[in-house]
Coordinates of C-alpha atoms and ligand atoms in Angstrom, one line a residue:
X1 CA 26.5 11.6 8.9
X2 CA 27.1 8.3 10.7
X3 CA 26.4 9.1 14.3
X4 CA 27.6 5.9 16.5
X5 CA 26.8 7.7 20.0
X6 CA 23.0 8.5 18.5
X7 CA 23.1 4.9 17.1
X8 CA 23.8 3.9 20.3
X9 CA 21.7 5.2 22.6
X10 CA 19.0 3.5 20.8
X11 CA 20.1 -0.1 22.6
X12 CA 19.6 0.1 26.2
X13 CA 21.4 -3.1 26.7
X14 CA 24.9 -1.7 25.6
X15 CA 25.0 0.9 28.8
X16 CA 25.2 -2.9 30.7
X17 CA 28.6 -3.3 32.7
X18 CA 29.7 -6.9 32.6
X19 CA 31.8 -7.7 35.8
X20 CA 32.2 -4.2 36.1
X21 CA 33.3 -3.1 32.9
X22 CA 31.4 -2.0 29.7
X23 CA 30.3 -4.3 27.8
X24 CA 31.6 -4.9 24.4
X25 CA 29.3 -7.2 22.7
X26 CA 31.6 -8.4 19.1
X27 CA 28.6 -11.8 19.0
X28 CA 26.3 -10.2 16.3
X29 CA 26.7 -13.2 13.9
X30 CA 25.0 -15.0 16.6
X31 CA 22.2 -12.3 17.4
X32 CA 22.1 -8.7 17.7
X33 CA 20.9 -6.3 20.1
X34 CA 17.5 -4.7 19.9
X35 CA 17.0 -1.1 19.1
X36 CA 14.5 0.5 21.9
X37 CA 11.8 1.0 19.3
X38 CA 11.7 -2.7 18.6
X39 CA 11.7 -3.6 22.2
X40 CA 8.4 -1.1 22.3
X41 CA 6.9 -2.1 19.4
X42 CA 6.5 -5.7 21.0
X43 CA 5.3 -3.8 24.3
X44 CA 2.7 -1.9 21.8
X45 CA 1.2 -4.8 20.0
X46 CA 0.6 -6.6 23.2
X47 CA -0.7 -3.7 25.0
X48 CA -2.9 -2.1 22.4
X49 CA -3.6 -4.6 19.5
X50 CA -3.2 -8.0 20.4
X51 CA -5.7 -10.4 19.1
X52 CA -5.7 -13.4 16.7
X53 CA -5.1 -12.3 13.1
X54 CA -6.9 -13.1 10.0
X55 CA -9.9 -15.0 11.3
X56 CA -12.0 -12.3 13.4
X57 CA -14.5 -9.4 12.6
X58 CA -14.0 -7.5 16.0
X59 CA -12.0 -4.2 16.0
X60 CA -8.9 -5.8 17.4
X61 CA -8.3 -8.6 14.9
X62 CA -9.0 -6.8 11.8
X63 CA -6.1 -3.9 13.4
X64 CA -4.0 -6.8 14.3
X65 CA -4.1 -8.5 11.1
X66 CA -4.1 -5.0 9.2
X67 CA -0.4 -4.6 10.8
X68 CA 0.7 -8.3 10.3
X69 CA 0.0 -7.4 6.6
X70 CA 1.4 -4.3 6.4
X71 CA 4.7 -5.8 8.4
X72 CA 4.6 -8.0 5.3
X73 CA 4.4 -5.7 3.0
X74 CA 7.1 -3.4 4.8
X75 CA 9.9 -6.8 4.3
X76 CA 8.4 -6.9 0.4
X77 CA 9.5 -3.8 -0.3
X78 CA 13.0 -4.2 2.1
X79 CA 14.2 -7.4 -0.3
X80 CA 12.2 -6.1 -3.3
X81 CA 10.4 -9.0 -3.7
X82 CA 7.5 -8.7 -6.5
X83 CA 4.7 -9.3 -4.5
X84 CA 3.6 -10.2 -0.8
X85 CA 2.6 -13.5 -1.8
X86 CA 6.2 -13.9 -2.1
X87 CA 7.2 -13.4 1.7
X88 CA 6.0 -16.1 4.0
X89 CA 6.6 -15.7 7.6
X90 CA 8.3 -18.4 9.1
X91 CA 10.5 -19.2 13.2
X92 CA 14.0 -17.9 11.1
X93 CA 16.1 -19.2 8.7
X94 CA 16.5 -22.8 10.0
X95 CA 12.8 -23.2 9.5
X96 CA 12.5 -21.7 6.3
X97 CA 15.5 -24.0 4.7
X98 CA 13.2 -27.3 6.4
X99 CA 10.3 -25.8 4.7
X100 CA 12.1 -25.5 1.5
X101 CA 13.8 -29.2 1.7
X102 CA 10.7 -30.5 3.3
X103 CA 8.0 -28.9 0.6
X104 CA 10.3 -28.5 -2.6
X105 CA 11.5 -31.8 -1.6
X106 CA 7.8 -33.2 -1.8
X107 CA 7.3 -32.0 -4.7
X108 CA 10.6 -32.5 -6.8
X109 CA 13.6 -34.4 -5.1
X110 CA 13.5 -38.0 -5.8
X111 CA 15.7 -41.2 -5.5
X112 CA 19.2 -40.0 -6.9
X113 CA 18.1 -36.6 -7.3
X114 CA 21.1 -34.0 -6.6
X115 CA 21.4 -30.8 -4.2
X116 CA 24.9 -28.8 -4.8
X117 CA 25.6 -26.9 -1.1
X118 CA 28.7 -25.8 0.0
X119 CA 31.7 -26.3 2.6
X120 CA 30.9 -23.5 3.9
X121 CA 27.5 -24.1 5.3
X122 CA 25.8 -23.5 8.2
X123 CA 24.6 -26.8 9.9
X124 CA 21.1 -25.5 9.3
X125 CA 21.6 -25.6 5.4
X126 CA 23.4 -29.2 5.3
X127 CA 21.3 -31.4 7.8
X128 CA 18.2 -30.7 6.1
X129 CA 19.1 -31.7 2.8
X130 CA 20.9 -34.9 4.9
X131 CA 17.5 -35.8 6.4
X132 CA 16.1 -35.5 2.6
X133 CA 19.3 -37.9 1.5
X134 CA 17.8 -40.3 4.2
X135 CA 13.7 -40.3 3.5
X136 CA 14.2 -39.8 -0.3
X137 CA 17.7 -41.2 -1.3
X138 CA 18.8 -37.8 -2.7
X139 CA 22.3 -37.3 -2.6
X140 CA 24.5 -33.8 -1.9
X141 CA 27.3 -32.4 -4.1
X142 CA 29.4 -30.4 -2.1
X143 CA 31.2 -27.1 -3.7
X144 CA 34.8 -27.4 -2.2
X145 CA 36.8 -24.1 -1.6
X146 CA 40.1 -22.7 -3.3
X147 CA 42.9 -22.0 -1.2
X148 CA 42.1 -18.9 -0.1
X149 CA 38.7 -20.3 1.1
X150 CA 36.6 -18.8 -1.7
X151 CA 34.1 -21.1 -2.9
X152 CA 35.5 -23.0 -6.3
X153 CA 33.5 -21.7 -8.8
X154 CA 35.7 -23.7 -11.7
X155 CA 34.7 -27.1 -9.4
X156 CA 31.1 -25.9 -9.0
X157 CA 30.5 -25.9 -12.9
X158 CA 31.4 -29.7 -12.9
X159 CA 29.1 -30.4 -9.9
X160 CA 26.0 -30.3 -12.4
X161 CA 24.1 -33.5 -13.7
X162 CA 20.9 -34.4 -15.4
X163 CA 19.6 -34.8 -11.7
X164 CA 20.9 -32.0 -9.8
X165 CA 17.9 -30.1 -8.6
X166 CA 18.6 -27.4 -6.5
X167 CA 21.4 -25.5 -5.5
X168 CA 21.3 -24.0 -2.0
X169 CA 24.3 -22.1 -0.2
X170 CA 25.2 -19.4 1.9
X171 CA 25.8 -15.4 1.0
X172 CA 28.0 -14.6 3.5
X173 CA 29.7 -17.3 5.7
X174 CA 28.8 -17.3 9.4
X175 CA 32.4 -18.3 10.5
X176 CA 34.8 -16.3 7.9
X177 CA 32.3 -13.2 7.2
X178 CA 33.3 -13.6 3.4
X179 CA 30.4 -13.0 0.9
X180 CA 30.4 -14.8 -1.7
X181 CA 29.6 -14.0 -5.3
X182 CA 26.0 -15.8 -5.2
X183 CA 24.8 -13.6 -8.9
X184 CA 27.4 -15.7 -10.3
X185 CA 26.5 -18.8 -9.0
X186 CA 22.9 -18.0 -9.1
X187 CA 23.5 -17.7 -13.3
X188 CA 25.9 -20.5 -13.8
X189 CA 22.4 -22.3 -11.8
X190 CA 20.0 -20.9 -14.0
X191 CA 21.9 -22.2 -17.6
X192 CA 21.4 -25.6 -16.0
X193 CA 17.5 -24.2 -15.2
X194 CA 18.5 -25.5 -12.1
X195 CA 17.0 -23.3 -9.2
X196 CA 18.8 -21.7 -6.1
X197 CA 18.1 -20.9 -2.5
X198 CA 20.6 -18.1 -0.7
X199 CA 20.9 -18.2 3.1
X200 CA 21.1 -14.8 3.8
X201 CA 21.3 -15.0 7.7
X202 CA 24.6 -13.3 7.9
X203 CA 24.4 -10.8 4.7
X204 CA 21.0 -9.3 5.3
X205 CA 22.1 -6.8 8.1
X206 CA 25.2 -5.9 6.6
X207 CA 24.3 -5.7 2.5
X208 CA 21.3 -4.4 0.3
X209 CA 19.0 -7.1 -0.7
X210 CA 17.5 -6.9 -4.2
X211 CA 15.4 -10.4 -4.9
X212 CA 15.1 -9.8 -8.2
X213 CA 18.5 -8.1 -9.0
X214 CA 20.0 -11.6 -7.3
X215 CA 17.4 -13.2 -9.4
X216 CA 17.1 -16.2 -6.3
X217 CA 14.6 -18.4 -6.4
X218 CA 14.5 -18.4 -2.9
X219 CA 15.9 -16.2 0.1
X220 CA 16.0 -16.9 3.6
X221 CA 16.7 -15.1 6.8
X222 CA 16.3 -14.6 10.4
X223 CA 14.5 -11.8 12.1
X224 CA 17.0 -11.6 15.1
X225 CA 20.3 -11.3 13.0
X226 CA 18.6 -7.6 11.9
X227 CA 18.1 -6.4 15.4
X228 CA 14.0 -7.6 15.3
X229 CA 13.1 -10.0 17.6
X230 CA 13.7 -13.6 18.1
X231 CA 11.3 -16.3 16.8
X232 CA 10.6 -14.6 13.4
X233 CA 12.0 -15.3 10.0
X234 CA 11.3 -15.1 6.3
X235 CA 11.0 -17.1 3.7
X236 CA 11.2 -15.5 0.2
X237 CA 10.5 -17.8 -2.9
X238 CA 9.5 -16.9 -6.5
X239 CA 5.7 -17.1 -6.9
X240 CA 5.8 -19.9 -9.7
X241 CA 7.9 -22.0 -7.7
X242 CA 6.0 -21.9 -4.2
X243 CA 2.6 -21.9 -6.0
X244 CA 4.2 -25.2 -7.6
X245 CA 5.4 -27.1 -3.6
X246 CA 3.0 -29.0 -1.4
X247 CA 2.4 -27.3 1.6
X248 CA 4.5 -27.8 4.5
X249 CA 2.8 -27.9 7.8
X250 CA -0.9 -28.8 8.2
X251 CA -3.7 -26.8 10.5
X252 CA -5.2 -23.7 10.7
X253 CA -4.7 -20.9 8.0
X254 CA -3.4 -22.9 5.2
X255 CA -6.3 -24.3 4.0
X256 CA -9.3 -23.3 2.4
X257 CA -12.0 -25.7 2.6
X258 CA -11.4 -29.0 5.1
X259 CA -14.0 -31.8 4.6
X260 CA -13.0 -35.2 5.3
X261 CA -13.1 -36.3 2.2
X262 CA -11.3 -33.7 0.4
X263 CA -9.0 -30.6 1.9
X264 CA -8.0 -27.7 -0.6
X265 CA -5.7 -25.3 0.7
X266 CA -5.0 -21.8 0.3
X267 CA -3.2 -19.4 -1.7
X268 CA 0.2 -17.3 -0.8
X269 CA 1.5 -17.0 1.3
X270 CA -0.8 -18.5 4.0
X271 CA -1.1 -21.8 2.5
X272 CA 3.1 -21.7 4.1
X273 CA 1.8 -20.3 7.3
X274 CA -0.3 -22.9 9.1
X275 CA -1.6 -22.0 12.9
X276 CA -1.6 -18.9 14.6
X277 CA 1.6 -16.9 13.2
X278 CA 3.7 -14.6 15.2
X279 CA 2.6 -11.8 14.1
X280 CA 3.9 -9.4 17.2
X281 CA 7.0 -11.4 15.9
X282 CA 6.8 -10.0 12.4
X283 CA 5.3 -6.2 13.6
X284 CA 8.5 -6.1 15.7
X285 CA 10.8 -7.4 12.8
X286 CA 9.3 -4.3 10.1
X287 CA 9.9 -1.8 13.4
X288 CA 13.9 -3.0 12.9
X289 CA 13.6 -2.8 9.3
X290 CA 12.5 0.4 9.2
X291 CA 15.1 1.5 11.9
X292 CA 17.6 0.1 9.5
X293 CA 16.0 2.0 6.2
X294 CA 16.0 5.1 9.0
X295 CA 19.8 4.9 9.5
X296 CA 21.0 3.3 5.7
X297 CA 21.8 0.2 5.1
X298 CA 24.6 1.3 2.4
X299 CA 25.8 3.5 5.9
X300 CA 25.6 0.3 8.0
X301 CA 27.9 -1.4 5.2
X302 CA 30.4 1.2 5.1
X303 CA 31.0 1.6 8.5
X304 CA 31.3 -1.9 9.1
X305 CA 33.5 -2.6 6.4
X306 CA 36.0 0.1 7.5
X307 CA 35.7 -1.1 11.1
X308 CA 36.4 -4.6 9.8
X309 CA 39.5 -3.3 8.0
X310 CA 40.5 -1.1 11.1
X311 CA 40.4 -4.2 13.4
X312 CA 42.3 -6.5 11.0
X313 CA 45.0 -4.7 10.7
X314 CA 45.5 -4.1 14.1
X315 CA 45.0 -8.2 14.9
X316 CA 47.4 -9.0 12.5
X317 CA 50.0 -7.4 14.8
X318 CA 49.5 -9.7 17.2
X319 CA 52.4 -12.5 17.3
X320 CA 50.9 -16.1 16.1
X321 CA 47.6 -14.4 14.9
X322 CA 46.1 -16.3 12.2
X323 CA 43.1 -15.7 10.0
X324 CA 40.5 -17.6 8.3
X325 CA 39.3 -16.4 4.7
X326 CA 38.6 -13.1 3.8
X327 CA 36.3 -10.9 5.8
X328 CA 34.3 -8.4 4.0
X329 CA 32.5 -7.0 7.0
X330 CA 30.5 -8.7 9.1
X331 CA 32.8 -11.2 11.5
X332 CA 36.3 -12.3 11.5
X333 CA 37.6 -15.3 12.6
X334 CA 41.2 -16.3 14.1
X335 CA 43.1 -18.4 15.8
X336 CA 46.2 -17.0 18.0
X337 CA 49.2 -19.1 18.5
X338 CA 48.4 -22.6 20.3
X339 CA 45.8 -21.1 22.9
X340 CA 42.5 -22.9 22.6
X341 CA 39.2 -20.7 21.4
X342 CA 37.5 -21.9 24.4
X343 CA 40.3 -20.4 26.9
X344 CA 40.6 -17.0 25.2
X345 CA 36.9 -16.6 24.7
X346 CA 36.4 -17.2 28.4
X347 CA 39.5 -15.0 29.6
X348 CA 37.7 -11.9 27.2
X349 CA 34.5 -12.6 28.7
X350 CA 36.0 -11.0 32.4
X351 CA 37.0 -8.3 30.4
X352 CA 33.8 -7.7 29.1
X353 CA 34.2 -8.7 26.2
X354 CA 31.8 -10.9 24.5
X355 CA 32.9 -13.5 21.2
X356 CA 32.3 -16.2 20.5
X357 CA 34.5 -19.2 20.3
X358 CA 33.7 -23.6 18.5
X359 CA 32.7 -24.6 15.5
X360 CA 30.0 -21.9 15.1
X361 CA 27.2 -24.8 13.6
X362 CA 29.8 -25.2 10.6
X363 CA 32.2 -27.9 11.5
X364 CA 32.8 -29.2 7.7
X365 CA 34.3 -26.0 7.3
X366 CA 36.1 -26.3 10.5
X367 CA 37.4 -30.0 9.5
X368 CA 38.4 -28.1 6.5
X369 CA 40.7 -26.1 8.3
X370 CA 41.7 -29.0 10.7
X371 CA 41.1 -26.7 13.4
X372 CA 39.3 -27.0 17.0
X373 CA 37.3 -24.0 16.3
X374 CA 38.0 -20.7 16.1
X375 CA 37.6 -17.1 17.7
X376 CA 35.0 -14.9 15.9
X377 CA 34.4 -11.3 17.0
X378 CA 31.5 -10.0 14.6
X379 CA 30.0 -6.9 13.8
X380 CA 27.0 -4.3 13.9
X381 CA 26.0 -1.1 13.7
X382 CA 26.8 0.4 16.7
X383 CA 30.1 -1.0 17.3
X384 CA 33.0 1.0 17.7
X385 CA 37.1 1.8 17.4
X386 CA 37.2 1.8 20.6
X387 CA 35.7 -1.4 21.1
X388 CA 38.4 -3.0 18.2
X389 CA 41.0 -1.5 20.7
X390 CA 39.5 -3.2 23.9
X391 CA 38.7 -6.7 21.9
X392 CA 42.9 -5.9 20.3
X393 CA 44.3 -5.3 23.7
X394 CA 42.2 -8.2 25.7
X395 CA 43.6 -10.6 23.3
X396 CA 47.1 -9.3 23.8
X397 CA 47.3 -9.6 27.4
X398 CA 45.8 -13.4 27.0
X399 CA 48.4 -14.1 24.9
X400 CA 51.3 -12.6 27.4
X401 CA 49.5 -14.5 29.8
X402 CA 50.0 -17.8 27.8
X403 CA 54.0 -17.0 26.5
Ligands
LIG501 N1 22.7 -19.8 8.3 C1 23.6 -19.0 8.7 C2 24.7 -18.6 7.7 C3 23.7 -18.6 10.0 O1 24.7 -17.8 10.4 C4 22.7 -19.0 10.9 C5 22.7 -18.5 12.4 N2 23.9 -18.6 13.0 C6 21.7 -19.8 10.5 C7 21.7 -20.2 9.1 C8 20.5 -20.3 11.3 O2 19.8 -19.2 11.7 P1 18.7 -19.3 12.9 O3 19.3 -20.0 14.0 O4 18.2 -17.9 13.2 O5 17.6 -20.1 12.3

């Protein structure tokens, strides 16, 4: 039993009127809302825990650093990575691609080395790699897309050379809310024994994640995206492989002996974590994994999926509606007529109504397109029919407004 009004009585912020009328919050691509126990769990750890973790023998610490752990430990077994070396603790999904170009980079990109991404890309999994291109000469392949906006898996075979190096794209794109087929690509990858990351920012709230299944050599995503708190992320990466990378940042925690001489530093994952981590961060972030587990992620899926369909349909009614790729669940994007995303977002928001409306940190795949931007409304848990209706009927009276 999917229960939306139980679901939603867990998020205080959704009783909000906005301008007087309830709000209907469709910006979950962007962040999502925080379930009360989350909000408490943060409240908790301050008020009853806090202290540094990992370095004291007082009471406190050693609870605090037993709960970092076991938040750790509770994200292990949530991706079904092998161990808890495996999952370092990082700001979100921006930092942990840096890390990756920055460390992996160290280690094994050099002049005329290749990275394959995507036209599909988030910003945050392009201008890393570009800022590699600049310090290292590495150069980017880019996977174009079919027609229907899939990613070319026929044009991807051909990217790969004697120097590519890593492959590195997105599960689900942040704009479109199209998954992609990433086992595939991780495969087609893996006959080249070249490795792969997956930016999972947009599929880990809305799919099960099995690291090993996937068979990714590294997974990333953001705390925030899966109703935990902001200023957490992970980093997954295969044992072998991060045992293998310099470190990334230098300072406290990483290291295991400093002498000015010589420094060695330490093993997984802390030698990834350098300074005080956010540990109430990453406490927080198991309390909204385990609120997921509690309601069912395959449940979550579902329901968004046929609430995706739902609202598609009924958008497609609308005169001069166009959309972009194929949305699976999580967000759609579209364009109506010649009104600019800008104008309808902000006519929505004084109906409550809150999308959001550019380039969505993906403008390659908006040049694609040749496009200003677009309109996306995306999805979570607790969203509603009743909310497609209000988002269906705002944009119709826009659009009469504009005739
Ligand atoms: N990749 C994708 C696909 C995203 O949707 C986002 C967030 N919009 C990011 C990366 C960056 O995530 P964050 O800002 O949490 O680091």
């Amino acid at each position: 039993m999917y229960d939306l009004q139980e679901i939603r009585n867990e998020f205080p912020i959704l009783q909000r009127q906005i301008y007087g009328k309830p709000l209907v919050y469709l910006d979950n691509a962007a962040t999502t809302q925080k379930p009360r126990c989350v909000i408490e769990a943060i409240t908790e750890a301050y008020t009853n825990v806090n202290a540094n973790v990992h370095r004291g023998v007082h009471f406190l610490s050693q609870r605090a650093t037993e709960q970092y752990e076991d938040a750790r430990e509770r994200v292990r077994r949530f991706i079904n990575a092998k161990s808890r070396q495996e999952v370092i603790f990082t700001r979100g999904t921006t930092e942990s691609i840096n890390l990756v170009a920055s460390s992996f980079g160290d280690t094994f990109l050099g002049e005329g080395d290749e990275v394959i991404i995507s036209t599909m890309e988030h910003h945050s999994n392009i201008v890393p790699w570009q800022l590699q291109a600049q310090r290292k000469g590495i150069k980017l392949r880019v996977i174009p897309l079919r027609e229907d906006a899939s990613l070319d898996k026929e044009a991807y075979t051909t990217l790969f050379s004697e120097k590519t190096r890593l492959v590195s794209i997105t599960h689900t794109s942040n704009v479109m809310g199209m998954t992609n087929p990433v086992k595939e690509f991780i495969d087609i990858a893996h006959s080249h024994n070249v490795p792969v990351l997956i930016d999972g920012a947009q599929s880990i709230p809305h799919k099960k994640i099995d690291v090993q299944e996937l068979d990714a050599d590294f997974f990333v995503f953001s705390g925030h995206k899966i109703y935990g708190p902001t200023g957490i992320g992970v980093l997954y990466g295969k044992e072998e492989l991060l045992n293998s990378m310099n470190p990334y940042q230098g300072g406290g925690e990483m290291i295991q002996t400093v002498r000015f001489e010589k420094t060695t530093f330490n093993e997984l994952p802390y030698k990834f974590e350098a300074g005080t981590p956010d540990y109430v961060g990453a406490i927080a972030l198991a309390q909204a994994i385990d609120f997921v587990e509690s309601v069912g992620i395959e449940q979550i899926a579902a329901h968004e999926q046929q609430l995706t369909i739902y609202t598609l349909d009924k958008l497609r009614e609308i005169p001069g509606m166009r959309i972009f790729g194929k949305p699976d669940g999580s967000a759609i994007s579209f364009l109506v007529g010649d009104i600019h995303p800008a104008d309808l977002g902000t006519l929505l928001d004084r109906l409550g109504i809150a999308i959001r409306t550019g380039h969505h940190c993906a403008q390659p795949l908006i040049d694609h397109f040749g496009i200003p931007g677009t309109v996306r409304a995306s999805f979570a848990m607790y969203n509603t029919y009743e909310e497609a209706d209000t988002l269906v009927a705002g944009i119709t009276r826009v659009a009469k407004m504009f005739e």
